[in-house]
Coordinates of C-alpha atoms in Angstrom, one line a residue:
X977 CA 130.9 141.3 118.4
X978 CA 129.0 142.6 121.2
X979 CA 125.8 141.1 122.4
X980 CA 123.8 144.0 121.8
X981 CA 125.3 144.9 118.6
X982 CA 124.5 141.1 117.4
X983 CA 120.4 141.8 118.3
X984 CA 120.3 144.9 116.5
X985 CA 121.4 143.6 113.1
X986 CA 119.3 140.4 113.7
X987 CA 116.5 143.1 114.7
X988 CA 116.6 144.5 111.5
X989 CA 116.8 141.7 109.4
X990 CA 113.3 140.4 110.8
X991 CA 112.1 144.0 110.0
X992 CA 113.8 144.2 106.6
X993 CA 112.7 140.6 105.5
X994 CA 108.9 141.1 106.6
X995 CA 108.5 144.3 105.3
X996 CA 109.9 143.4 101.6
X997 CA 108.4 140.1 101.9
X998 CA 104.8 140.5 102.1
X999 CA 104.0 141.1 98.4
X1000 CA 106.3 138.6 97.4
X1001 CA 104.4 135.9 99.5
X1002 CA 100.7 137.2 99.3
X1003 CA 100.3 134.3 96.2
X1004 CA 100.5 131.6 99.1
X1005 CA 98.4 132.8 101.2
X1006 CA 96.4 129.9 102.2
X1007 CA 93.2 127.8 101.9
X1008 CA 91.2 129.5 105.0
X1009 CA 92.6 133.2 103.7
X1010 CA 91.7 133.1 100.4
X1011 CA 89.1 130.6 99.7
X1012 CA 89.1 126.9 99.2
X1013 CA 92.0 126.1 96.6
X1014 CA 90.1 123.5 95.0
X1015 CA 86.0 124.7 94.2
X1016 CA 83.5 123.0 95.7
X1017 CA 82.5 120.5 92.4
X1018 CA 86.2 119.6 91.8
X1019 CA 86.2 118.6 95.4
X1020 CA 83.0 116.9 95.6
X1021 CA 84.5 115.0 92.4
X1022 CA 87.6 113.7 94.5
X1023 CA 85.3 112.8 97.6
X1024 CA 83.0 110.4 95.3
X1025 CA 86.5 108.2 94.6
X1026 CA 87.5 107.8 98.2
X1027 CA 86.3 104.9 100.0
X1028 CA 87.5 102.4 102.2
X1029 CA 86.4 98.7 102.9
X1030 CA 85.2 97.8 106.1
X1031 CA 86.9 94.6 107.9
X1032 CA 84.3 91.7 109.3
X1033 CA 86.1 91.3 112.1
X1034 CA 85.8 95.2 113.4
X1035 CA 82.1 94.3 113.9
X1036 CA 82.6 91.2 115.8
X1037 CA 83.4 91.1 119.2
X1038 CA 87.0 91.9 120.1
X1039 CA 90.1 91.7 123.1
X1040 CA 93.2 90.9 124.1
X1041 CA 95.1 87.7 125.5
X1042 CA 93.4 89.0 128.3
X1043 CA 90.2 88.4 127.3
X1044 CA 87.3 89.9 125.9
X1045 CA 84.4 92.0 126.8
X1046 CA 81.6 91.3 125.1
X1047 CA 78.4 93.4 123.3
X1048 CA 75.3 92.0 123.0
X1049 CA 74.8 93.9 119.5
X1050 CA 78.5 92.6 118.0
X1051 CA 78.2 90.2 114.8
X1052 CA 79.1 86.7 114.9
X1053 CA 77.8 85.1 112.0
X1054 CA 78.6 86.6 108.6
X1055 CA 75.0 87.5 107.9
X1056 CA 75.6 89.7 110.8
X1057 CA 78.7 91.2 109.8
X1058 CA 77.3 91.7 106.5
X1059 CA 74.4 94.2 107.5
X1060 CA 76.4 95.6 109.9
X1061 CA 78.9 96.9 107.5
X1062 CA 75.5 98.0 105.7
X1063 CA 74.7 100.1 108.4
X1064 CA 78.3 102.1 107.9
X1065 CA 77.6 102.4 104.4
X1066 CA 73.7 103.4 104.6
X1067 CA 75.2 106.3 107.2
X1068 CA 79.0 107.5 105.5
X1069 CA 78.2 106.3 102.0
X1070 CA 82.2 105.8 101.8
X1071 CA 82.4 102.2 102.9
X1072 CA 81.0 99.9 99.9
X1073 CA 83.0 97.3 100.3
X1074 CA 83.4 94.4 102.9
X1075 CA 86.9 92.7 103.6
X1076 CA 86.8 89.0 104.9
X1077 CA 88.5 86.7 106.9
X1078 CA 89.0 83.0 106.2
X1079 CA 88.2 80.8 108.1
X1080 CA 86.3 82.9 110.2
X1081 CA 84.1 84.0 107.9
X1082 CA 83.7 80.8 105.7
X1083 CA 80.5 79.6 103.4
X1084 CA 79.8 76.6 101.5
X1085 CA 77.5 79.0 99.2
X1086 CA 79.5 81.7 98.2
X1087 CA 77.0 82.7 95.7
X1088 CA 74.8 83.5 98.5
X1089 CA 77.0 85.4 100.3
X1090 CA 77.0 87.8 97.2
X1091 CA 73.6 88.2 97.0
X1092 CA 73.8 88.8 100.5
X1093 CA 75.7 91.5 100.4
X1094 CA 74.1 93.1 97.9
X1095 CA 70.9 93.0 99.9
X1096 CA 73.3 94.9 103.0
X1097 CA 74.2 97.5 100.0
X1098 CA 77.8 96.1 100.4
X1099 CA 80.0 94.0 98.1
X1100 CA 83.0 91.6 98.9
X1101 CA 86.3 93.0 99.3
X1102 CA 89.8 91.7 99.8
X1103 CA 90.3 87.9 101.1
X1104 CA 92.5 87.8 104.5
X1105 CA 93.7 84.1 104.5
X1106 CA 94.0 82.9 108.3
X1107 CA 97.7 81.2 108.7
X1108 CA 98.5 82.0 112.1
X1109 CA 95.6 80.5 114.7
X1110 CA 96.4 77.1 114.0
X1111 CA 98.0 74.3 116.2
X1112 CA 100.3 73.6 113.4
X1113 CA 101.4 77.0 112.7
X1114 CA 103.4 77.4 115.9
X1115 CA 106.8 77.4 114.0
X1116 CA 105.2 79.2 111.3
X1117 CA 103.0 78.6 108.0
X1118 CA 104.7 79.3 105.0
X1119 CA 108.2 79.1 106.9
X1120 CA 108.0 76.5 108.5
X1121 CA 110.7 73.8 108.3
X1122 CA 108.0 70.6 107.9
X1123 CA 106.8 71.1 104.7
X1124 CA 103.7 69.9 105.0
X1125 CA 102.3 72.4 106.9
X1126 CA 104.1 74.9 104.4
X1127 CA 101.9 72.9 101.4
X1128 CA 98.7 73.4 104.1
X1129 CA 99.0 77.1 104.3
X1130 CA 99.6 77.0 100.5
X1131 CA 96.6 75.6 100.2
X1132 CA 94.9 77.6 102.2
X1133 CA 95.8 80.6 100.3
X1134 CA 94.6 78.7 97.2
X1135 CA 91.6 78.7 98.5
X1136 CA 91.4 82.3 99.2
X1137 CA 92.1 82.5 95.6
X1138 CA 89.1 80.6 94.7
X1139 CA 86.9 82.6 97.1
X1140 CA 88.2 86.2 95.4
X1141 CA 87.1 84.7 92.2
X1142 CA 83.9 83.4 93.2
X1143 CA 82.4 86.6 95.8
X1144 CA 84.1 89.0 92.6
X1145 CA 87.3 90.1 94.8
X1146 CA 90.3 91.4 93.2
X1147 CA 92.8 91.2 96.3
X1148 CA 93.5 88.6 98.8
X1149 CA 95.5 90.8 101.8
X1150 CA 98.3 88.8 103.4
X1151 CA 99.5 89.3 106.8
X1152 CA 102.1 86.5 109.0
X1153 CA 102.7 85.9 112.6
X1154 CA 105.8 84.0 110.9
X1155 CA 108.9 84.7 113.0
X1156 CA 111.3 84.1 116.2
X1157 CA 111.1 84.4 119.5
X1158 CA 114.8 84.0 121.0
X1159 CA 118.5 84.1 119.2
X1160 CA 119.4 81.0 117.8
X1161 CA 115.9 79.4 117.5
X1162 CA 115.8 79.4 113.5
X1163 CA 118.1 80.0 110.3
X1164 CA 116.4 83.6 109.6
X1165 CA 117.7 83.0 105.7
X1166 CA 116.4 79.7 105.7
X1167 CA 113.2 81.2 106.6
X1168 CA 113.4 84.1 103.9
X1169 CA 113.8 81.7 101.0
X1170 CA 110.9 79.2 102.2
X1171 CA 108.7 82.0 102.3
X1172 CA 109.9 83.1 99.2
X1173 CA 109.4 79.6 97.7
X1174 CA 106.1 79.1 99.4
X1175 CA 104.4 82.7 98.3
X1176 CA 105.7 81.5 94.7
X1177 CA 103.6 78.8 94.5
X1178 CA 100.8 81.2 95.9
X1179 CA 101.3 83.6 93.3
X1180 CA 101.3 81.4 90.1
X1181 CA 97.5 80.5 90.8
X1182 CA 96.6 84.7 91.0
X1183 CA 94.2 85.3 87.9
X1184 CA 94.9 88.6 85.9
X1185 CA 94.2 91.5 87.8
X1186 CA 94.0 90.4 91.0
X1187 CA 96.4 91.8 93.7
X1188 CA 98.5 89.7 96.1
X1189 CA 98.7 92.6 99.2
X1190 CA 102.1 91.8 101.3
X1191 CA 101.4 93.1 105.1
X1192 CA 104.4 93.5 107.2
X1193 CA 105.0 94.5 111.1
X1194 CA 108.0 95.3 113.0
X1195 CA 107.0 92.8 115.9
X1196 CA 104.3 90.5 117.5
X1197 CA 103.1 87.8 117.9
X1198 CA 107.1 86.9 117.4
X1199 CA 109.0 89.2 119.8
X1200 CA 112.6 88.3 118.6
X1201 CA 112.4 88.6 114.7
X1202 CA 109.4 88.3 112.3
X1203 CA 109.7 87.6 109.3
X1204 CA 107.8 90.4 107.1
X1205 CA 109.4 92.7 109.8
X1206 CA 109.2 96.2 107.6
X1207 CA 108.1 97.1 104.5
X1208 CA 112.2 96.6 102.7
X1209 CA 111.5 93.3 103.6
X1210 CA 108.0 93.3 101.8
X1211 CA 109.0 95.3 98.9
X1212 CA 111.8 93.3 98.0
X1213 CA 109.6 90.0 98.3
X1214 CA 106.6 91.5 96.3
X1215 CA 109.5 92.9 93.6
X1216 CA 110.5 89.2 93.2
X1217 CA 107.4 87.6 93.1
X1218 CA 105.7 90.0 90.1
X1219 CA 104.0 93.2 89.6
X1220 CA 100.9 91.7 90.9
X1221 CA 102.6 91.9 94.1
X1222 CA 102.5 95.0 95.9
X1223 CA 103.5 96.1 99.8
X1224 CA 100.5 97.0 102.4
X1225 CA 101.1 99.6 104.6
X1226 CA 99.4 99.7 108.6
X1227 CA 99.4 102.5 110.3
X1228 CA 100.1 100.3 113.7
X1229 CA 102.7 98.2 112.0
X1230 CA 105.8 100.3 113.0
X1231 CA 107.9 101.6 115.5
X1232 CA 107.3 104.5 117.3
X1233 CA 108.2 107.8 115.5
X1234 CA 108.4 106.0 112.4
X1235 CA 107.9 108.3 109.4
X1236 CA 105.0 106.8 107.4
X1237 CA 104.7 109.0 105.0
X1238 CA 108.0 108.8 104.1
X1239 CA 107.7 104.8 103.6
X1240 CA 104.3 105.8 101.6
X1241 CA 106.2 108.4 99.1
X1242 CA 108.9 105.7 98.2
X1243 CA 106.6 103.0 97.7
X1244 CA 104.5 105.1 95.3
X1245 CA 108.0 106.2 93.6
X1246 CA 108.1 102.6 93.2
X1247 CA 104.9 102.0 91.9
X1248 CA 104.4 99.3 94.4
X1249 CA 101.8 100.3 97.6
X1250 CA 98.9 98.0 97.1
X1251 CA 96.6 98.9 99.8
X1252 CA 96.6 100.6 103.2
X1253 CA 95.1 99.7 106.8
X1254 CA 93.6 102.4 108.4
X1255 CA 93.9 102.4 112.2
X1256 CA 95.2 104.3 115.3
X1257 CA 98.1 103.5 118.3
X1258 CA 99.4 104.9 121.1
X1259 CA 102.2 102.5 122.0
X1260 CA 102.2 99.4 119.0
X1261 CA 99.8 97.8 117.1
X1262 CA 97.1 98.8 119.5
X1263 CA 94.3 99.3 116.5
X1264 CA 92.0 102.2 117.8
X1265 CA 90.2 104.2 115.5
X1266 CA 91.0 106.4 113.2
X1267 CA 92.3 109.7 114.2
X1268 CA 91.9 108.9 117.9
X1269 CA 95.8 109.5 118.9
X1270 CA 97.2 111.1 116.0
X1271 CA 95.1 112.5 113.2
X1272 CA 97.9 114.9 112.1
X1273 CA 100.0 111.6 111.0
X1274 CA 96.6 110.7 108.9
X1275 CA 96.7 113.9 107.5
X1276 CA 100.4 114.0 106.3
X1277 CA 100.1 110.3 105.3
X1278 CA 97.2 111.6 103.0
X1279 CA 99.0 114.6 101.6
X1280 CA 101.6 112.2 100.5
X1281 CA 98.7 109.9 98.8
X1282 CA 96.7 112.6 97.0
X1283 CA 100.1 114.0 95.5
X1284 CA 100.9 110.9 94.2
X1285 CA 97.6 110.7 92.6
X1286 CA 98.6 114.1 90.9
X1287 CA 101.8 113.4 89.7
X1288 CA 103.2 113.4 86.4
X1289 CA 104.5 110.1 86.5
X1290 CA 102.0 107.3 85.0
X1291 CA 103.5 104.6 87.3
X1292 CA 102.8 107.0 90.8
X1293 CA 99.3 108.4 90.0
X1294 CA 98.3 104.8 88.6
X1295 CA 100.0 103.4 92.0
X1296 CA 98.3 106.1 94.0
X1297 CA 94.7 106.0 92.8
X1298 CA 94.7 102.0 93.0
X1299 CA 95.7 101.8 96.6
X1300 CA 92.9 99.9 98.7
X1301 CA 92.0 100.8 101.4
X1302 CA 90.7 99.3 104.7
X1303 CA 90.0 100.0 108.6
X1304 CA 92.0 97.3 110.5
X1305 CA 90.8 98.1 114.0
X1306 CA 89.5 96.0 117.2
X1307 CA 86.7 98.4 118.5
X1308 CA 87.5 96.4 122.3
X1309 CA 85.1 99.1 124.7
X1310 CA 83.7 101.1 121.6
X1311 CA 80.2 99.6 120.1
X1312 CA 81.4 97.7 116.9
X1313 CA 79.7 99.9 114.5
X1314 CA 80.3 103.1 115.9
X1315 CA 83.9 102.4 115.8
X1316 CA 83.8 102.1 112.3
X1317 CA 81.0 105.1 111.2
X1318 CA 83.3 107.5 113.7
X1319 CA 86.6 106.2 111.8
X1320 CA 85.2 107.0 108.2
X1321 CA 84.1 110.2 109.4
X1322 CA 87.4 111.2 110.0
X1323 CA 89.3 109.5 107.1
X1324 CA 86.6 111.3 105.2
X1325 CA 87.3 114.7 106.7
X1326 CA 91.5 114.1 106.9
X1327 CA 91.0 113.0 102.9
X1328 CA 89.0 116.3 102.0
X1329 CA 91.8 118.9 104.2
X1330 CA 94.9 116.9 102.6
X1331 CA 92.7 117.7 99.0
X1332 CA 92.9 121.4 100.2
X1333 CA 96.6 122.1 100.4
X1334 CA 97.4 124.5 98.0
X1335 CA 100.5 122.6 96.1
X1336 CA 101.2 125.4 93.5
X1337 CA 102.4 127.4 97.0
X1338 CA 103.7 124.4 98.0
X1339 CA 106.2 124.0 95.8
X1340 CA 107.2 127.2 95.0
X1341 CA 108.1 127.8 99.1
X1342 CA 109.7 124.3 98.4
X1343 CA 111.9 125.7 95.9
X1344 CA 112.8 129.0 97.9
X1345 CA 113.4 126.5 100.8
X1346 CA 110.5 128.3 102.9
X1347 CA 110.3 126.1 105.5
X1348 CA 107.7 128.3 107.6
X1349 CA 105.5 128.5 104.8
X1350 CA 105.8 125.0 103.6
X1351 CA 104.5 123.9 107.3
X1352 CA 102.1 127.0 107.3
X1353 CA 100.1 126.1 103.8
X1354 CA 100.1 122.5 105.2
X1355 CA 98.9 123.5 108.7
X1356 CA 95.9 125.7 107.1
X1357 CA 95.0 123.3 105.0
X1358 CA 94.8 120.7 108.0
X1359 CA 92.6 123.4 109.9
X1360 CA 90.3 124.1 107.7
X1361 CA 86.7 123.4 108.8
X1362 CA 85.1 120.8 105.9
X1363 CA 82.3 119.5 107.7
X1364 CA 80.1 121.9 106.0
X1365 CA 81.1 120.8 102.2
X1366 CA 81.1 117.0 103.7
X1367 CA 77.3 117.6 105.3
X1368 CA 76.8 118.9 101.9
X1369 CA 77.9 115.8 100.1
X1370 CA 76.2 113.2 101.9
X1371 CA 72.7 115.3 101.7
X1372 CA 73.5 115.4 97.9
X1373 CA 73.4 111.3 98.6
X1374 CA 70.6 111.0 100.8
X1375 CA 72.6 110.8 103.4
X1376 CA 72.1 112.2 107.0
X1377 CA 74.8 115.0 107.3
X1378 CA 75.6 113.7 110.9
X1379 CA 76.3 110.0 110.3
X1380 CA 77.0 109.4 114.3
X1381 CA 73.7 111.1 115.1
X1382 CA 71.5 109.6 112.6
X1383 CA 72.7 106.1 113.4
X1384 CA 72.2 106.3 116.9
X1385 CA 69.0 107.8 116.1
X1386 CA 67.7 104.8 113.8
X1387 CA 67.9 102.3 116.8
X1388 CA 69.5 99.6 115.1
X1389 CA 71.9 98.9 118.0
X1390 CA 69.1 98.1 120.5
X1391 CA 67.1 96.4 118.0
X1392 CA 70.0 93.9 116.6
X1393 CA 71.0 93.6 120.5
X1394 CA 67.6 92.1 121.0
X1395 CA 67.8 90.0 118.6
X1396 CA 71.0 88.3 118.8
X1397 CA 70.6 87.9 122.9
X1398 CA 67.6 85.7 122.2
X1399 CA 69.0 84.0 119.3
X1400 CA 71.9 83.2 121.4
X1401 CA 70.1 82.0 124.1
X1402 CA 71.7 79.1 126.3
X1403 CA 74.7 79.0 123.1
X1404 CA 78.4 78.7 125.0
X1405 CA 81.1 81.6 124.3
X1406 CA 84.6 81.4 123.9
X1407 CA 86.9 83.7 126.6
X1408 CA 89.6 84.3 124.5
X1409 CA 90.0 87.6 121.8
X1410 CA 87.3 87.7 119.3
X1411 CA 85.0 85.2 120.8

């Protein structure tokens, strides 16, 4: 067939598709074409569920094995951390919740600590046990061949256990730096089943309805194999352990090009995400914030969430509307806070456009296998400006519609820096990350 005879007849099948087509399609028009899919009350609804814990350790000071550069305002003790993470709530009203870290953030009055965050406007969250910074732990915690220092990071998680109960957590969040560094060094099954044997133990002290969150990552601090290396590996460990098990999911804790979403839709098929880490990368784990590389990931990792929410299936939407979530980010240059109020700004914003796509047109260009449309009604949901319904919602709340600008406003940066350079006066500081 001759070239120009070929262009013709794909000429006018373009001009025959478009011109019997519009009608046909004019029902998915989207979102910024037609109006908001959702009304402004059903939204607002949706918004008020959404909220994300913030992690202690994003409001400390933070580094790499390089070092760390340090900010007169960051927290250090938890009375710190604890109105700091009041300050994100008092200005997003979406962070309510404060995760810990143990040891780091240890009290021998955990009463206290309750009533301190209450004062802050914040409650306790999930309960990260601390397995990995210890001498002993340099073969691993609970893999490790001596099995007394299995039975000590047993213990410690235990503890955790008994800290959850008494601050009114219902998670403790797990994450290992378990693994290998060259071919050869360990029996990689060997390791599988004392972890397996070790996170038994753990799980048989859980009281009813608390979660037992099972973090994995593809690599570091073990560059040869790690243990909890994807989230197969976690799923299948969490299926075996019981249905208070469930897989966590960070955003940093994969390989480049890895399709989250995808591992987010089977895991809801599954009924088993537990909770979600909210941060950004360019290259690995490197735990920016939110939306600073990638938003569009976000967004599609949201569309994925909000659908599971909405599905038929009892097992998904349960799944999907239990999922915790939590910022897991090292702030490094940013001031702590910031970090945090500029991250649930845009989880905030990312949550309300994924709410927008229009999944009645969704599914029916699914169905047609429409794949310009499908993209289309997701891309005009994604571009659709809802800062106006979000200013809205916090003014509703007595909240400044500019979080960002109403914090740096209030002063509290300068006026916490102040205090905590004369009350660490002459104190010593440690060089190394999150000193």
């Amino acid at each position: 067939m001759e070239k120009g005879s070929i262009l013709a007849q794909l000429s006018w099948g373009l001009a025959h598709f478009f011109s019997t087509s519009q009608a046909k399609y004019a029902h998915m028009m989207s979102p910024r074409t037609q109006g908001l899919v959702m009304d402004k009350a059903t939204l607002k609804s949706r918004l008020n569920s959404f909220t994300v814990e913030t992690p202690s350790w994003g409001l400390a000071n933070s580094g790499t094995r390089f070092g760390t550069f340090r900010q007169p305002w960051a927290a250090k003790s938890l009375d710190e951390k604890l109105a700091d993470a009041g300050q994100v709530q008092k200005f997003t009203g979406i962070c309510p919740r404060v995760a810990l870290h143990i040891p780091w953030d240890m009290s021998d009055n955990w009463g206290s600590v309750q009533a301190m965050a209450k004062a802050n406007g914040v409650q306790i969250g999930a309960i990260n046990p601390n397995v990995f910074q210890d001498e002993v732990y340099q073969f691993g915690s609970i893999c490790n061949t001596d099995a007394a220092v299995r039975q000590k990071a047993i213990a410690h998680h235990i503890e955790c256990i008994e800290i959850a109960k008494a601050t009114g957590s219902n998670a403790i969040s797990l994450w290992y730096a378990d693994g290998t560094n060259y071919p050869g060094q360990a029996n990689m099954r060997a390791r599988k089943q004392r972890m397996y044997e070790s996170l038994k133990a753990v799980y048989a002290k859980l009281p009813p309805g608390m979660k037992m969150l099972v973090e994995y990552k593809c690599f570091e601090p073990a560059f040869y194999h790690t243990d909890i290396q994807d989230w197969g590996s976690s799923l299948l460990l969490c299926q075996k352990l019981g249905p208070q098990a469930q897989v966590l999911v960070d955003t940093g804790h994969h390989l480049p090009g890895c399709n989250i979403e995808h591992i987010v839709a089977i895991l809801l098929d599954e009924g088993r995400l537990g909770g979600f880490h909210f941060n950004d990368r360019k290259y690995a784990d490197d735990d920016l914030t939110v939306g600073a590389i990638n938003p569009y990931q976000l967004f599609l990792i949201f569309c994925e969430l909000i659908a599971g929410e909405e599905d038929p299936s009892q097992v998904v939407s349960q799944c999907a509307k239990a999922c915790a979530y939590m910022f897991d980010q090292c702030p490094n240059h940013k001031p702590t806070i910031e970090s945090v109020i500029q991250s649930a700004v845009c989880v905030q914003e990312t949550w309300a456009k994924a709410l927008l796509v229009d999944r009645a047109a969704l599914k029916k260009s699914q169905d047609i296998h429409d794949l310009t449309m499908c993209e289309e009604i997701l891309k005009d949901a994604y571009n659709t400006d809802v800062r106006p319904i979000l200013a809205e919602w916090r003014q509703e709340r007595g909240i400044d519609p500019n979080p960002m600008a109403a914090f740096r406003r209030s002063g509290y940066l300068k006026k916490v820096a102040e205090e905590r350079i004369k009350k660490r006066a002459g104190q010593g500081g440690a060089t190394g990350a999150f000193g």
